[in-house]
PDB file of C-alpha atoms and ligand atoms in Angstrom:
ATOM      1  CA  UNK A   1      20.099  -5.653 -16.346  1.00  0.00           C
ATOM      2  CA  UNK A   2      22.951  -5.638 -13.608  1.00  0.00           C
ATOM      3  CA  UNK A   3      20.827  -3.508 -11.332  1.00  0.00           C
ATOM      4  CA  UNK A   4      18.709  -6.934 -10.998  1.00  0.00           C
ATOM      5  CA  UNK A   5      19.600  -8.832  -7.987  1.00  0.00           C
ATOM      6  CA  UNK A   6      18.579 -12.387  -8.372  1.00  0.00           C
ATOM      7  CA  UNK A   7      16.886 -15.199  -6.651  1.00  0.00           C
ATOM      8  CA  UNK A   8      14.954 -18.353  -6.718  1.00  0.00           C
ATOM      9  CA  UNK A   9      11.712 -19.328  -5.552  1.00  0.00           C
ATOM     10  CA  UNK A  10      10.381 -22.773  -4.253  1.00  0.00           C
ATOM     11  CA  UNK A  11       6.376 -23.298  -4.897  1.00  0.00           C
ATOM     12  CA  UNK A  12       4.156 -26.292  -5.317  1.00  0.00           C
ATOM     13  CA  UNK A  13       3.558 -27.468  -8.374  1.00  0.00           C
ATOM     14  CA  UNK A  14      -0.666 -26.884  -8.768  1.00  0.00           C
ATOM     15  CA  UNK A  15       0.765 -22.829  -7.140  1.00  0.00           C
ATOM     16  CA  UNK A  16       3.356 -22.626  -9.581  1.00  0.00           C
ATOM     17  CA  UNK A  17       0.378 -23.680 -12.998  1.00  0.00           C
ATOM     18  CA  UNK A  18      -1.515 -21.188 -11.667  1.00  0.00           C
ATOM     19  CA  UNK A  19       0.798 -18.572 -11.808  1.00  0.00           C
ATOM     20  CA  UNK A  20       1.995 -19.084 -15.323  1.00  0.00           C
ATOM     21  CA  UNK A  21      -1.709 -19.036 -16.063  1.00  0.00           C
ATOM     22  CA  UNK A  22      -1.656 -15.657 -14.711  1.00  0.00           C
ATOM     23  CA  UNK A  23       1.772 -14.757 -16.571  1.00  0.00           C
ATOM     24  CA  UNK A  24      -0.028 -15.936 -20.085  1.00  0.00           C
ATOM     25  CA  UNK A  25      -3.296 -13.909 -19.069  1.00  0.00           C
ATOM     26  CA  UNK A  26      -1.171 -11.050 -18.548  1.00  0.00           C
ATOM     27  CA  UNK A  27       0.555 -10.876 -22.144  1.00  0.00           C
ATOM     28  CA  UNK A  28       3.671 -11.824 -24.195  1.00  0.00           C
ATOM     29  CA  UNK A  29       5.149  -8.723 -22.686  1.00  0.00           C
ATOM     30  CA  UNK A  30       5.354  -9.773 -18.992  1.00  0.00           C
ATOM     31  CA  UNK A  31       7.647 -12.799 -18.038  1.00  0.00           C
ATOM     32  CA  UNK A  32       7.121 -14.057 -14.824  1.00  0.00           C
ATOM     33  CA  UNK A  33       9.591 -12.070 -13.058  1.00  0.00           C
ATOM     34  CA  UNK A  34       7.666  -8.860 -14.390  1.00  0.00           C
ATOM     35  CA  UNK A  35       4.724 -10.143 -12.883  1.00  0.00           C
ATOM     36  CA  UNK A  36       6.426 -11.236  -9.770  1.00  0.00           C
ATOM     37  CA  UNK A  37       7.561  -7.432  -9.700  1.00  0.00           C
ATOM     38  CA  UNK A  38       3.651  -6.395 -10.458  1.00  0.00           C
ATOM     39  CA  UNK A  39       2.682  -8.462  -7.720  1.00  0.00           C
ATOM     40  CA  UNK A  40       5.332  -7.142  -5.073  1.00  0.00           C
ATOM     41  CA  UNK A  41       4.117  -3.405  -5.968  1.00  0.00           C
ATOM     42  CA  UNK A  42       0.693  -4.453  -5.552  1.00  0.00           C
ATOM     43  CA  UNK A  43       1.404  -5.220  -2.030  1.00  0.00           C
ATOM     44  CA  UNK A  44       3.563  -2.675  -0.859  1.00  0.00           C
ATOM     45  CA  UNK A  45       0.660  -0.055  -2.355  1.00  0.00           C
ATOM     46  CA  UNK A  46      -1.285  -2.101   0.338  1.00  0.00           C
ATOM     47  CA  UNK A  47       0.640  -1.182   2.883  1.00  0.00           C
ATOM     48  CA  UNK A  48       1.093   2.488   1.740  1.00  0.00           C
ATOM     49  CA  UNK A  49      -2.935   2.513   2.415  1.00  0.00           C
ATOM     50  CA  UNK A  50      -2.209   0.404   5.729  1.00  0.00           C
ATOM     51  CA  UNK A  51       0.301   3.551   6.800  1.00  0.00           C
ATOM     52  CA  UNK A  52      -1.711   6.732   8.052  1.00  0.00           C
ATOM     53  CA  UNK A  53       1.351   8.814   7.199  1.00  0.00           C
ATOM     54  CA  UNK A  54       2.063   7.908   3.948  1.00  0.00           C
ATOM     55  CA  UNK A  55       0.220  10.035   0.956  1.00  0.00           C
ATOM     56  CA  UNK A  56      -1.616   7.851  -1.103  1.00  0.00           C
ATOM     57  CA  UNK A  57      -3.399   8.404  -4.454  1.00  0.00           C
ATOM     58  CA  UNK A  58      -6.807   6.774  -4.958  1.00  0.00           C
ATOM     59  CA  UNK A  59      -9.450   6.634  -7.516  1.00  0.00           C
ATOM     60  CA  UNK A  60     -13.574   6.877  -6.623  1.00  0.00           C
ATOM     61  CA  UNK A  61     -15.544   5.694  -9.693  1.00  0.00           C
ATOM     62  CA  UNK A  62     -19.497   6.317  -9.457  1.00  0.00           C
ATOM     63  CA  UNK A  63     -22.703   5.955 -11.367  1.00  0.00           C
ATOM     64  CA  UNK A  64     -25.470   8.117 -10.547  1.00  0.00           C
ATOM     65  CA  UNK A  65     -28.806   9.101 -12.380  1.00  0.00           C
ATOM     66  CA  UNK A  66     -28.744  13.028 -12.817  1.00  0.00           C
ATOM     67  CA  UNK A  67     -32.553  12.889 -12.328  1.00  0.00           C
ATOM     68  CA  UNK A  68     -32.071  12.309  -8.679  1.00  0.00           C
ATOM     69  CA  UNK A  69     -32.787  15.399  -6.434  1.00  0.00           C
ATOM     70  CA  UNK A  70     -30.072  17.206  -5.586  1.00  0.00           C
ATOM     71  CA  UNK A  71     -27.682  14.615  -6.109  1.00  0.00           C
ATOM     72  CA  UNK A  72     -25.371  16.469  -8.355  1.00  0.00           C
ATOM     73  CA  UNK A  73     -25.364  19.654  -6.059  1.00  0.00           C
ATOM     74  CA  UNK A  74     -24.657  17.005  -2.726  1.00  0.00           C
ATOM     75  CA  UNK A  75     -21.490  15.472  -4.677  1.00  0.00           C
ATOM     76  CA  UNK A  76     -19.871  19.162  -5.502  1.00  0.00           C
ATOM     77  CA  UNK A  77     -20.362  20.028  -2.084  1.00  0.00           C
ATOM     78  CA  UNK A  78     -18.756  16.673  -0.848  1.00  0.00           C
ATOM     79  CA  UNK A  79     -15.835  17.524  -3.561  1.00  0.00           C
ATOM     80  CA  UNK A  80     -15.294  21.595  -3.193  1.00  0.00           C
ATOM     81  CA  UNK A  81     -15.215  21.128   0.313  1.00  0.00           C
ATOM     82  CA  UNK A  82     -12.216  18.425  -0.022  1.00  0.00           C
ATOM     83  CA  UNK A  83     -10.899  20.627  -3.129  1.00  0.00           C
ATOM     84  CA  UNK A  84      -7.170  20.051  -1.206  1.00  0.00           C
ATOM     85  CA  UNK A  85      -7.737  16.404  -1.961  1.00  0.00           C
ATOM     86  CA  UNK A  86      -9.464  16.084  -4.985  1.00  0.00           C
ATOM     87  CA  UNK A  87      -6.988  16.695  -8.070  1.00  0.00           C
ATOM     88  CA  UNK A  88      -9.116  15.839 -10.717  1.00  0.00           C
ATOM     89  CA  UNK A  89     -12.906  15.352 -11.634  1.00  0.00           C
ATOM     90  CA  UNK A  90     -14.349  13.613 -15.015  1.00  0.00           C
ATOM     91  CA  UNK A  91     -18.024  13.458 -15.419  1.00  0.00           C
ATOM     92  CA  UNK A  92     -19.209  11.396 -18.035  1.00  0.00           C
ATOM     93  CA  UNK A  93     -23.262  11.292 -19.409  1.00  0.00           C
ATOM     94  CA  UNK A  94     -23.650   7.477 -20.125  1.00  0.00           C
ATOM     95  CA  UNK A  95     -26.829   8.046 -21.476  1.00  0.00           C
ATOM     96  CA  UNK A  96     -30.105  10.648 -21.060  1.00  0.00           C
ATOM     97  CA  UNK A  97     -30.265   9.483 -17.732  1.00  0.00           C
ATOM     98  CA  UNK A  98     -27.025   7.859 -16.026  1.00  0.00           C
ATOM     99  CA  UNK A  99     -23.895   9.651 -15.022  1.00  0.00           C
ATOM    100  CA  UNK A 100     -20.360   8.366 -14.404  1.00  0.00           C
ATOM    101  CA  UNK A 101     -17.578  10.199 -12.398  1.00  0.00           C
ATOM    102  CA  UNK A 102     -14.363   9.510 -11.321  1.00  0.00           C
ATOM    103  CA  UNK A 103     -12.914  11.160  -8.645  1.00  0.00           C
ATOM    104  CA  UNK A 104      -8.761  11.097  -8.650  1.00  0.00           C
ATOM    105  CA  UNK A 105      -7.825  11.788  -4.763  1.00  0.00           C
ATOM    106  CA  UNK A 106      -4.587  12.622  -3.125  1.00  0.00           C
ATOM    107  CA  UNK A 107      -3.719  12.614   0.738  1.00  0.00           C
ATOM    108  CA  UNK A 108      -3.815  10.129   3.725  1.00  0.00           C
ATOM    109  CA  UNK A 109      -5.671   7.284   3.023  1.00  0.00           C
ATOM    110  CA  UNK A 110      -8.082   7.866   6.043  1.00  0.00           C
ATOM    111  CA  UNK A 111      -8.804  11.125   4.301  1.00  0.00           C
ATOM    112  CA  UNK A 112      -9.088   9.877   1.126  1.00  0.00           C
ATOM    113  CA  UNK A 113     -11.627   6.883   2.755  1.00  0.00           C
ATOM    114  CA  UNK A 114     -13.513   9.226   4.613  1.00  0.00           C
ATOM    115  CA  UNK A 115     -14.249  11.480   1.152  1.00  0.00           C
ATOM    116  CA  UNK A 116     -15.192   8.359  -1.101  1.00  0.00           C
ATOM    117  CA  UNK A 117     -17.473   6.841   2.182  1.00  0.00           C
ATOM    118  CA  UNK A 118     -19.461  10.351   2.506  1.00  0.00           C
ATOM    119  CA  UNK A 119     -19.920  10.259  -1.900  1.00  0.00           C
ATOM    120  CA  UNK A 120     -21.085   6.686  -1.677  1.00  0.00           C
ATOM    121  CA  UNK A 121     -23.480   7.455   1.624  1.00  0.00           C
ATOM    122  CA  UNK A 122     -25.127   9.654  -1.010  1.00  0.00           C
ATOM    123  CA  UNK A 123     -28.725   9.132  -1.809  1.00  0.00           C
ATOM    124  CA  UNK A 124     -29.091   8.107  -5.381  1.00  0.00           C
ATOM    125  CA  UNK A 125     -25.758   6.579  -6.072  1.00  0.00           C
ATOM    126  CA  UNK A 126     -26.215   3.383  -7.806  1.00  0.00           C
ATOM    127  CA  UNK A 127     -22.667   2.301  -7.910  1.00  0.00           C
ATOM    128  CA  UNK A 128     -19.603   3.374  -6.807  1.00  0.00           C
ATOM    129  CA  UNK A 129     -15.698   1.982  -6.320  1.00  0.00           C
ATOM    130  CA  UNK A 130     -12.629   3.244  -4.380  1.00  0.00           C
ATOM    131  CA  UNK A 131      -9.795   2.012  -6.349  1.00  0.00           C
ATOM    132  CA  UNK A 132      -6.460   2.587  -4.119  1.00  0.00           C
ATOM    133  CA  UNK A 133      -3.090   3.258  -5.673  1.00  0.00           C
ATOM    134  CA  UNK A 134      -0.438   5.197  -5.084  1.00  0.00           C
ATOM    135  CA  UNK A 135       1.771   8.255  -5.867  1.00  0.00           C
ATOM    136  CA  UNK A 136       4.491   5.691  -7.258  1.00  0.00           C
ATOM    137  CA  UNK A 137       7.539   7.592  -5.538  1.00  0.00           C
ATOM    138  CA  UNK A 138       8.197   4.572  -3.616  1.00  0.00           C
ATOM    139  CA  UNK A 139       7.818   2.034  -5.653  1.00  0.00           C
TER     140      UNK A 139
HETATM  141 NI1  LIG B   1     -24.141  13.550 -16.690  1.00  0.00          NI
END
């Protein structure tokens, strides 16, 4: 523990309940400084995605019926044609009719935008999520 550097924090009172409501949420195995910590890294992944030269890893989660017309072909042609981005593909059948897939992405995050913006302007998508996080060198 003597790589920790120390410090203390003012906050109002009403800020400061609501935070330990969010430590308790979180679990007997995060104290408030390891959610502090959690909370730090969530925004410096921010401002990895802010940064257009920083390589960023994001997530594109989608739900689709397979019955849809050329859906299925549209979204391998949106993902072999970014194959240098895309490192990994899971499709899921939900049921007889709905799909899931998520799409693990690695590059600039205007790249990685523009890739999960031309999935969701497919037609027939129902849902669909770009979750950004990062390549966790930096953090
Ligand atoms: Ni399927």
């Amino acid at each position: 523990m003597s790589d920790l550097m120390r410090f203390s924090v003012a906050m109002p009172e009403e800020l400061l309940m609501q935070f330990d409501n969010l430590v308790a949420r979180r679990g007997l195995a995060k104290n408030r400084s390891e959610v502090i910590r959690d909370l730090v890294r969530d925004a410096l992944v921010d401002e990895e995605w802010d940064d257009p030269d920083q390589e960023i890893v994001g997530t594109l989660t989608i739900v689709f019926s397979h019955h849809a017309s050329d859906l299925q072909n549209k979204l391998d042609q949106i993902q072999h044609s970014h194959h240098d981005k895309i490192i990994a593909a899971m499709h899921i059948h939900l049921d007889a009719h709905n799909c899931l897939e998520v799409v693990a992405m690695r590059g600039r995050s205007d790249e990685v935008r523009a890739i999960a913006e031309s999935v969701l302007g497919v037609k027939g998508v129902k849902h669909g999520r770009l979750t950004s996080t990062t390549t966790g060198r930096f953090l």
